[in-house]
Short mmCIF file of C-alpha atoms and ligand atoms in Angstrom, two decimals:
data_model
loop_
_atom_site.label_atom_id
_atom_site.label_comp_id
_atom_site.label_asym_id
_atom_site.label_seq_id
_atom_site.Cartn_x
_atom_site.Cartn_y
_atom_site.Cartn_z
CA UNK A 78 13.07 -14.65 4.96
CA UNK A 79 16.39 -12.98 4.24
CA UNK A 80 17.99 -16.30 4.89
CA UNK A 81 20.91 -14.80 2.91
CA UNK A 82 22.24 -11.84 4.63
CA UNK A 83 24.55 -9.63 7.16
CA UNK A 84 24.28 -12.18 10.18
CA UNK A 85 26.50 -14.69 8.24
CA UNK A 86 30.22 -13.67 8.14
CA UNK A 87 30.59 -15.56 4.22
CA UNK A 88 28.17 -13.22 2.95
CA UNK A 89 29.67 -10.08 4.31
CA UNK A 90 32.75 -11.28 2.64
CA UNK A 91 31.00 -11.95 -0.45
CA UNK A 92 29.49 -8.31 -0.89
CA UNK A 93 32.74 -6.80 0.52
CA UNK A 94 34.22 -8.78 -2.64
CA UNK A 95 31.30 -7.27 -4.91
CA UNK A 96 31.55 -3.61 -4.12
CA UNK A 97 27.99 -2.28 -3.90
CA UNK A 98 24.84 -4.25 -2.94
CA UNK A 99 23.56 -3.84 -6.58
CA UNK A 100 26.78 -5.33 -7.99
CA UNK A 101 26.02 -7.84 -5.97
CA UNK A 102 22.50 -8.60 -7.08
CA UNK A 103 23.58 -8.38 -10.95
CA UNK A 104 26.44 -10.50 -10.57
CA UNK A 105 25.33 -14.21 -11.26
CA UNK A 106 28.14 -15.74 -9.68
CA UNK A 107 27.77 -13.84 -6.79
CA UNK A 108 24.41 -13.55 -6.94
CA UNK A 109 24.07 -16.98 -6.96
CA UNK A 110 26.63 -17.88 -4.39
CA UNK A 111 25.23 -15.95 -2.00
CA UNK A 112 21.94 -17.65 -2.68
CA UNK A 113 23.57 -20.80 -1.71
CA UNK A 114 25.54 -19.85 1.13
CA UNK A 115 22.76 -20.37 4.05
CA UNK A 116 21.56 -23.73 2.06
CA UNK A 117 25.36 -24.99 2.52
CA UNK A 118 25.08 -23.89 6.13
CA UNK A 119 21.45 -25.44 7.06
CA UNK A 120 19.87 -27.48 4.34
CA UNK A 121 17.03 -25.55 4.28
CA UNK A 122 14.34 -26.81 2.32
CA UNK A 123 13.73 -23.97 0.21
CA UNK A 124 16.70 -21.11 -1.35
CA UNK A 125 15.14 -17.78 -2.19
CA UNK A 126 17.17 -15.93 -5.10
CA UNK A 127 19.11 -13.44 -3.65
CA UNK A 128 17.75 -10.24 -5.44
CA UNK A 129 15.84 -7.10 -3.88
CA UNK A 130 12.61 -5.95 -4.86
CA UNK A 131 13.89 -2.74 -6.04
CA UNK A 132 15.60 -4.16 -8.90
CA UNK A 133 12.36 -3.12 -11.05
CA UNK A 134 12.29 0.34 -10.59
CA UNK A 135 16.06 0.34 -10.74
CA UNK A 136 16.09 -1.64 -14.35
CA UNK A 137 13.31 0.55 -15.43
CA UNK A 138 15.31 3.50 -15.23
CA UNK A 139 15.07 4.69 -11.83
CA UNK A 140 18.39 4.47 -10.46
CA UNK A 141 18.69 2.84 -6.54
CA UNK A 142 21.58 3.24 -4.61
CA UNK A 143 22.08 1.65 -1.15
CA UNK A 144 23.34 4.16 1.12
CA UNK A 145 25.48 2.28 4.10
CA UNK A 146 23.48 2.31 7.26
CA UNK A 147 20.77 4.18 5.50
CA UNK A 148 18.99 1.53 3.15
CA UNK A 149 17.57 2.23 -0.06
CA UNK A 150 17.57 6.02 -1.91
CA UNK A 151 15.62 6.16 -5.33
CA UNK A 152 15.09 9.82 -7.09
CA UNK A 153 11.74 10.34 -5.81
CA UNK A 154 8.75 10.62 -8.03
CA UNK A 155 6.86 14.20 -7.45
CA UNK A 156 4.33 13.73 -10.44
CA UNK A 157 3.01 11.25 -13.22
CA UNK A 158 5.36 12.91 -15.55
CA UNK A 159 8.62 11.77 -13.55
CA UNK A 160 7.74 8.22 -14.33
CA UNK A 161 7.09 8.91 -17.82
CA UNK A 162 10.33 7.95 -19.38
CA UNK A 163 10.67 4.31 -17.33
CA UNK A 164 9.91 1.58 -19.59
CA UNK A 165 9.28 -2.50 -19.21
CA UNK A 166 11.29 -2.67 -22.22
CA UNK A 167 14.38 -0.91 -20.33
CA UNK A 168 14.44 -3.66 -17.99
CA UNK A 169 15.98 -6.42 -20.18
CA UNK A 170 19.64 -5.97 -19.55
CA UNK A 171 19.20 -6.09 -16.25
CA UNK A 172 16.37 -8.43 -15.90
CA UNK A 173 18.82 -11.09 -17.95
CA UNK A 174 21.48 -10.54 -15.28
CA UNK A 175 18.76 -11.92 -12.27
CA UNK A 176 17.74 -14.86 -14.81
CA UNK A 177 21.14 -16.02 -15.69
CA UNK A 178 21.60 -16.22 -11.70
CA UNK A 179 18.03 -18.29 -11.32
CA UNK A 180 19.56 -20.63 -13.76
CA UNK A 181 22.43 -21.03 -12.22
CA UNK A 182 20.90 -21.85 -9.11
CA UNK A 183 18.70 -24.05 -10.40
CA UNK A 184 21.44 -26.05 -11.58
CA UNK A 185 23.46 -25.57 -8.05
CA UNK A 186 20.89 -26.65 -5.75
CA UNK A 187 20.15 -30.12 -4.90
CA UNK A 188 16.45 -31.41 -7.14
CA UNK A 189 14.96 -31.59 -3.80
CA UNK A 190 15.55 -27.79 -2.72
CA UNK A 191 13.12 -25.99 -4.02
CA UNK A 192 14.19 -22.36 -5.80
CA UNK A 193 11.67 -19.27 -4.97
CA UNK A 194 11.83 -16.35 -6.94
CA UNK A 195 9.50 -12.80 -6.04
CA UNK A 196 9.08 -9.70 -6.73
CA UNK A 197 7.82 -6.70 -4.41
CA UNK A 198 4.17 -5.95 -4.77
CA UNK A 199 3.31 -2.98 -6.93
CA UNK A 200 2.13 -0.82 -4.00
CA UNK A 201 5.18 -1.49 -1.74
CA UNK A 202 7.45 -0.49 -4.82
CA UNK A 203 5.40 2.75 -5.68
CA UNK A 204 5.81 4.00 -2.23
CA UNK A 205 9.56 3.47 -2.63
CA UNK A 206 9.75 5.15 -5.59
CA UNK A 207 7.26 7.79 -4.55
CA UNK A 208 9.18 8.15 -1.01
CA UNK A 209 12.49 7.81 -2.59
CA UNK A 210 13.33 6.06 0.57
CA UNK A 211 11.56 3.64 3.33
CA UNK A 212 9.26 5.20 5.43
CA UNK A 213 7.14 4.95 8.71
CA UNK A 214 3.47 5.15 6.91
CA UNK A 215 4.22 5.66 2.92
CA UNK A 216 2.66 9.36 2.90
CA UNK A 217 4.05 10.58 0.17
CA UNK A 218 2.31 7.16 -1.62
CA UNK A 219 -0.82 7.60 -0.46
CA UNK A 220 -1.45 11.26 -0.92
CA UNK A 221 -0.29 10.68 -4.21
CA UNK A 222 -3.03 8.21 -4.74
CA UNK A 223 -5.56 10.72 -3.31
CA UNK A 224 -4.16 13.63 -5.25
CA UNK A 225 -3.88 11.98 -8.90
CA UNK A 226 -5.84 8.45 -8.81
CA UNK A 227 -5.65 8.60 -12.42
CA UNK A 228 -2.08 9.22 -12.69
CA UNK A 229 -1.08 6.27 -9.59
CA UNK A 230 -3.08 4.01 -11.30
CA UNK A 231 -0.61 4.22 -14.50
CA UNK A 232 1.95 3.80 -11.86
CA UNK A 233 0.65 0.39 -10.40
CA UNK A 234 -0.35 -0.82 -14.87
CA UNK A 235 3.50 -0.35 -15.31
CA UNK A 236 4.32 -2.47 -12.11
CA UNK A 237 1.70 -4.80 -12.98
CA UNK A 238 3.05 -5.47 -16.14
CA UNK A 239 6.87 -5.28 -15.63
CA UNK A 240 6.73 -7.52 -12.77
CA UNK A 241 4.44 -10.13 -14.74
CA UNK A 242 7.32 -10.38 -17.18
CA UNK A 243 9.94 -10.37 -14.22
CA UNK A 244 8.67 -12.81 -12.59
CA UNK A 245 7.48 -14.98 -15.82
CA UNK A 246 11.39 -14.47 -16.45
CA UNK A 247 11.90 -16.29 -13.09
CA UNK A 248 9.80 -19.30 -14.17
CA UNK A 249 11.67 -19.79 -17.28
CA UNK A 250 15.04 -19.61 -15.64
CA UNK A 251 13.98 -22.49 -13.28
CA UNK A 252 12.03 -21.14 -10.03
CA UNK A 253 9.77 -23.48 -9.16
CA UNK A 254 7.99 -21.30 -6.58
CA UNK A 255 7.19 -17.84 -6.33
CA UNK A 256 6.63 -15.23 -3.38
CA UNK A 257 5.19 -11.13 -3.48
CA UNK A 258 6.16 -9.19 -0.96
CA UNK A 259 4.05 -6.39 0.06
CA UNK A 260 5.93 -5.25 2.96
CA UNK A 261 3.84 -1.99 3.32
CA UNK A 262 0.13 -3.55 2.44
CA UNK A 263 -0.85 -2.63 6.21
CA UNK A 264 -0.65 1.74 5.73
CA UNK A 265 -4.14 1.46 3.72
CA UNK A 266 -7.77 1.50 4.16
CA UNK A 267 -10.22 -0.62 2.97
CA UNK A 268 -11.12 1.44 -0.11
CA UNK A 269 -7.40 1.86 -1.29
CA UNK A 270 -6.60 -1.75 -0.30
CA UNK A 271 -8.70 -2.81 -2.96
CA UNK A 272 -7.51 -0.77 -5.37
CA UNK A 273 -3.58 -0.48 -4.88
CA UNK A 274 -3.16 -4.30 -3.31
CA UNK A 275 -5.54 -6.78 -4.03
CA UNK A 276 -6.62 -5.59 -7.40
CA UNK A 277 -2.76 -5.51 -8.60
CA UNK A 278 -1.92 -8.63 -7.03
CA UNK A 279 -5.01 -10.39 -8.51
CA UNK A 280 -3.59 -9.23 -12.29
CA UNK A 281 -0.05 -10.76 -11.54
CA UNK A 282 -1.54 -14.25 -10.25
CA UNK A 283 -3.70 -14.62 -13.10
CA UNK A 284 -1.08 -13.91 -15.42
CA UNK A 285 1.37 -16.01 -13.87
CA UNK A 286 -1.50 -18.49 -13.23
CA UNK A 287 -2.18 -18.78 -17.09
CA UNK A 288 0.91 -18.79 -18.34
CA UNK A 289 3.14 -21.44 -15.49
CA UNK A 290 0.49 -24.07 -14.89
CA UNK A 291 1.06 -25.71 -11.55
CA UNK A 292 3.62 -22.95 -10.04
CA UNK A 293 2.61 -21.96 -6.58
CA UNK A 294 2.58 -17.89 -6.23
CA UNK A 295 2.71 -16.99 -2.37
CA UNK A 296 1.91 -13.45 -1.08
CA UNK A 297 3.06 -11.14 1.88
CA UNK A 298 0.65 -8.82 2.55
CA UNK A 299 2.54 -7.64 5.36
CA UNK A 300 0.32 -5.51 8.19
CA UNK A 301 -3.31 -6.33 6.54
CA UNK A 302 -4.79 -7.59 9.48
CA UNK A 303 -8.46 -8.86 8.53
CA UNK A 304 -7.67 -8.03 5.59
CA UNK A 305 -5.36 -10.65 4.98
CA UNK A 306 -8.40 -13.12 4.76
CA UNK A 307 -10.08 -10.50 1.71
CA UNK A 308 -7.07 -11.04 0.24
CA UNK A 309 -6.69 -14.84 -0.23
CA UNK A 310 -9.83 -14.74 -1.14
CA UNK A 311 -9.99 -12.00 -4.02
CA UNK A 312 -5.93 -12.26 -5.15
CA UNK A 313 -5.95 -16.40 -5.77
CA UNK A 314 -2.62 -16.60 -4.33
CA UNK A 315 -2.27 -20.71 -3.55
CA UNK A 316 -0.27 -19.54 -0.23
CA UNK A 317 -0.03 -16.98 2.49
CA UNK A 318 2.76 -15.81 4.42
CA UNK A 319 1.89 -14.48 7.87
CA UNK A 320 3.38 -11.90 9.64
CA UNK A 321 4.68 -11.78 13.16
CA UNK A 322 0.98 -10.60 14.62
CA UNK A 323 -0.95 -12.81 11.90
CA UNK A 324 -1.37 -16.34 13.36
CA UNK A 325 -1.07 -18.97 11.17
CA UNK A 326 -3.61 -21.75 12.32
CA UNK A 327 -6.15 -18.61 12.11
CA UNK A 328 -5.42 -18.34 8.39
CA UNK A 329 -5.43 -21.63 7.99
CA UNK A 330 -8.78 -22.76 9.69
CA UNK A 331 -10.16 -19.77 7.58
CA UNK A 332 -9.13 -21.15 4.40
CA UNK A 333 -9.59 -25.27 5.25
CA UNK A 334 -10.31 -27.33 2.44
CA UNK A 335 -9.15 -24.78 0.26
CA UNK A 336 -5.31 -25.79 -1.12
CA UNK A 337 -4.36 -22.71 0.58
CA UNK A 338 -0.93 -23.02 2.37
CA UNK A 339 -0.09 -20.96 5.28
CA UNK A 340 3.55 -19.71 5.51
CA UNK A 341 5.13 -17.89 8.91
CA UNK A 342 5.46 -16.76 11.35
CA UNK A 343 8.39 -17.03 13.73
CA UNK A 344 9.41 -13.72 15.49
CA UNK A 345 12.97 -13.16 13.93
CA UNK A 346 13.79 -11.18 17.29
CA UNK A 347 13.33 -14.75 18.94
CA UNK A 348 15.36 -15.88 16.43
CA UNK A 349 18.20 -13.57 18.01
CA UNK A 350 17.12 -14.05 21.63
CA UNK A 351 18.07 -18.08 21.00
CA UNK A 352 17.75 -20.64 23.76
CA UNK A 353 14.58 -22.04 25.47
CA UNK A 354 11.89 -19.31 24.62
CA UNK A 355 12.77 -20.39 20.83
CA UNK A 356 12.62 -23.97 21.63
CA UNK A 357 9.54 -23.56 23.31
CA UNK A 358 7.72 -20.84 20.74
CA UNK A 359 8.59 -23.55 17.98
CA UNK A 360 7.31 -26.18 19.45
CA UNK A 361 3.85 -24.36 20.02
CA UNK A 362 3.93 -23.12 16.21
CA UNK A 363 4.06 -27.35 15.07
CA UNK A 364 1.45 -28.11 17.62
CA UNK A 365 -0.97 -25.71 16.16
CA UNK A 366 -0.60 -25.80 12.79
CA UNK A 367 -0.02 -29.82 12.90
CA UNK A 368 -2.05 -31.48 9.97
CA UNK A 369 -2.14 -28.64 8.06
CA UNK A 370 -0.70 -27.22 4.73
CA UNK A 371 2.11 -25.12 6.12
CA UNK A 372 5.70 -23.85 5.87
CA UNK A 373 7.92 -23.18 8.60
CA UNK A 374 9.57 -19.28 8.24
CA UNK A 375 9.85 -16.22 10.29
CA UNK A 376 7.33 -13.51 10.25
CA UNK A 377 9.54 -11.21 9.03
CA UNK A 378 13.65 -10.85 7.58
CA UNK A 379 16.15 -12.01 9.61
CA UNK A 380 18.05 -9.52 11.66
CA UNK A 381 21.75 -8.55 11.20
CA UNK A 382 22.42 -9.08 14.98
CA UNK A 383 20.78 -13.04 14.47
CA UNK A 384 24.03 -15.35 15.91
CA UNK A 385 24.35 -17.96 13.04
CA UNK A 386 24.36 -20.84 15.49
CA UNK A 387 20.62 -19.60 16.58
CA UNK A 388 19.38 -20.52 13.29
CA UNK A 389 21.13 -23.99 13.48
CA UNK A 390 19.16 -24.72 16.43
CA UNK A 391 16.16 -23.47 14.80
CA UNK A 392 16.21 -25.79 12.06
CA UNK A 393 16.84 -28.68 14.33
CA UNK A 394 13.91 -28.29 16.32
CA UNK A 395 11.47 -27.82 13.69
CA UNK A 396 12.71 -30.96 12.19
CA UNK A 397 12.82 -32.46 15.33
CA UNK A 398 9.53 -31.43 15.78
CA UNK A 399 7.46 -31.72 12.55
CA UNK A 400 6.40 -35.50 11.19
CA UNK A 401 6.90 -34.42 7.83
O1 CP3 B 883 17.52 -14.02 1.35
C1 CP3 B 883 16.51 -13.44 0.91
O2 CP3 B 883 15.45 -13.33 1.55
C2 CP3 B 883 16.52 -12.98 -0.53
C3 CP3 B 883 16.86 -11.66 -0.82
C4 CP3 B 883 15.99 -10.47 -0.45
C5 CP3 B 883 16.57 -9.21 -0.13
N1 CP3 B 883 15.58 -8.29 -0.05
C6 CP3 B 883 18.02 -8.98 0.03
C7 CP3 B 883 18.48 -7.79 0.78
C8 CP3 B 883 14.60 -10.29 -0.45
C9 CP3 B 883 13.49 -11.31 -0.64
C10 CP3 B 883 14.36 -8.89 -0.22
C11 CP3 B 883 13.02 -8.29 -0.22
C12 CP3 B 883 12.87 -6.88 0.15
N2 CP3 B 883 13.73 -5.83 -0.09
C13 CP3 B 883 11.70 -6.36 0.76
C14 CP3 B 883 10.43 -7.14 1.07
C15 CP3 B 883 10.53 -8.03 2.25
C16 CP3 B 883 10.66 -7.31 3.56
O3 CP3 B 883 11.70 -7.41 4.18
O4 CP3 B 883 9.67 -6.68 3.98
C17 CP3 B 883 11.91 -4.97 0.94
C18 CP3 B 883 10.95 -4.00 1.58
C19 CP3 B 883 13.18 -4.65 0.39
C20 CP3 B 883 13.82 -3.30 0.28
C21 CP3 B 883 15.10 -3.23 0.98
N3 CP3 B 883 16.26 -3.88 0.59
C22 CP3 B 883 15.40 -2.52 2.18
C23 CP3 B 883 14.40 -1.69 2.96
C24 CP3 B 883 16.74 -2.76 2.48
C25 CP3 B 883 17.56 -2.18 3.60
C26 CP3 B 883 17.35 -2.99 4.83
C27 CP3 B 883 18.65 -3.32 5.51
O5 CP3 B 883 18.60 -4.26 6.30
O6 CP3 B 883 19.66 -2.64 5.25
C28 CP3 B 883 17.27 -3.65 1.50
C29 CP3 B 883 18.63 -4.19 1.43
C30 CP3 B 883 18.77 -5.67 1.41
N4 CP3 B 883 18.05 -6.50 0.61
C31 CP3 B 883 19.72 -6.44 2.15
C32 CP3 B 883 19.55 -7.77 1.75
C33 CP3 B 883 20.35 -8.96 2.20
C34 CP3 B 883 20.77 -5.88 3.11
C35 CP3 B 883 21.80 -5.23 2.23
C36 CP3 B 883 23.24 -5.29 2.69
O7 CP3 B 883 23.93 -6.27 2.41
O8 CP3 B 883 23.66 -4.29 3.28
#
């Protein structure tokens, strides 16, 4: 997660060369080489497009910056009439831009990498837009959803739909693979939950489902908890990614038998600690989940402070220590 980022001094020098961390996003070339940069590096088996999930508000109209040091800042949304005037149909333009770098990519990579495209959930985007910023427990989002169900709920239809065609978009371009990340899925109770994450996320599967026969859509309901198991269940997603306090063999002995493959869940501070407590924490991750459908990754994005050569090691072990 985040395998392209700040902890590797070619893409530093690759945004420096791009100007602004949008520019970067909607420039295919860069885009794309950016993308590439950590498969040169590691052969992973997997490249994510390099993208951010706040490209769909930002194509829809409203604008993102990314303040240095101080992450994203959106105009926030006060009332059902500030979203108004964004549109699916704005999103083309920009939407194009992210394509022409999937298809680039697709012709970049080596046929046995495979390309995974994503979008952010609906929910975790509304509370960015609704926040105008990242947050510690997405008030602003949920009081909204208290105060004016009615009017969230046209909120989450115009997610719903513009990330169908995003990530449909994706598909076309050549991802063979795609992941929704719901980095904020953990701030809500049961009742809202249902309403703001599974019930969303159940729409965009289907969609995707019925329209790209055979491609695998992942989800991140990051911080569900028990809930994670509801939401296998009810969304249809064929895999889950685990956070850092999910375990993985948990998910998967829930869900044996049932195609679903587990994804996670390496500490990414480990990942910067290095040494033997990695060694050792991978090897116990393979042990568990040996025999079972699952994919190596870290719990969470990689750090800036993560020393390259950390990752190196990483990816020897677990192919050291998986009989793939
Ligand atoms: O390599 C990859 O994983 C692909 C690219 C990717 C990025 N963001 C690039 C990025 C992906 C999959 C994302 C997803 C994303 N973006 C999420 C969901 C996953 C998660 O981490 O929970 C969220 C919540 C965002 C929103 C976002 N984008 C934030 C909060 C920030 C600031 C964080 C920071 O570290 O500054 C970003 C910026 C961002 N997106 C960076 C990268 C590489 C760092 C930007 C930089 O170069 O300064």
């Amino acid at each position: 997660m985040r395998q392209a980022g700040r902890y590797l001094p070619e893409y530093r020098e690759t945004r420096a060369k791009a100007g602004g961390f949008l520019d970067l996003c909607y420039t295919p070339a860069l885009a794309a080489e950016v993308t590439l940069q950590p498969i040169r590096r590691y052969g992973f088996d997997a490249a994510i497009l390099f993208a951010d999930i706040l490209l769909v508000p930002d194509a829809m109209g409203q604008s993102v910056r990314f303040a240095e040091g101080e992450g994203p800042l959106l105009d926030p949304i006060r009332s059902a009439k500030d979203f108004a005037c964004l549109s699916p149909a704005a999103t083309r333009p920009k939407f194009e831009r992210v394509f022409e770098t999937v298809q680039r990519l697709r012709q970049d990579l080596p046929d046995e990498t495979a390309l995974i495209g994503f979008c952010g959930a609906p929910w975790t985007v509304a509370t960015y837009m609704i926040e105008g910023r990242g947050s510690k427990d997405q008030a602003a989002a949920r009081l909204f959803a208290y105060r004016d169900p009615e009017g969230f709920q046209k909120l989450i239809d115009l997610l719903v739909e513009t990330s169908i065609e995003y990530l449909s978009g994706q598909v076309r371009a050549g991802a063979d693979v795609l992941q929704i990340f719901d980095t904020w899925a953990g701030s809500l109770p049961d009742d809202q939950f249902e309403k703001w994450v599974i019930a969303p996320t159940q729409r965009i599967v289907e969609a995707i489902h019925e329209r790209h026969k055979g491609v695998p859509v992942i989800g991140f309901p990051r911080g569900a908890q028990g809930s994670a198991l509801w939401y296998v269940a009810e969304t249809g997603v064929d895999g889950i990614g685990c956070d850092t306090a999910t375990p993985p063999y948990m998910m998967a002995e829930a869900f044996e038998g049932e195609k679903v493959v587990v994804q996670g869940n390496l500490d990414p501070l480990l990942l910067v600690a290095g040494g033997e407590p990695l060694e050792a924490r991978v090897g116990e991750i393979l042990e568990l989940m040996e025999g079972k459908p699952f994919i190596f990754n870290l719990g969470h994005g990689i750090v800036p402070e993560t020393p390259p050569e950390h990752v190196a090691d990483l990816v020897r072990w677990v192919r050291q220590g998986s009989r793939a």
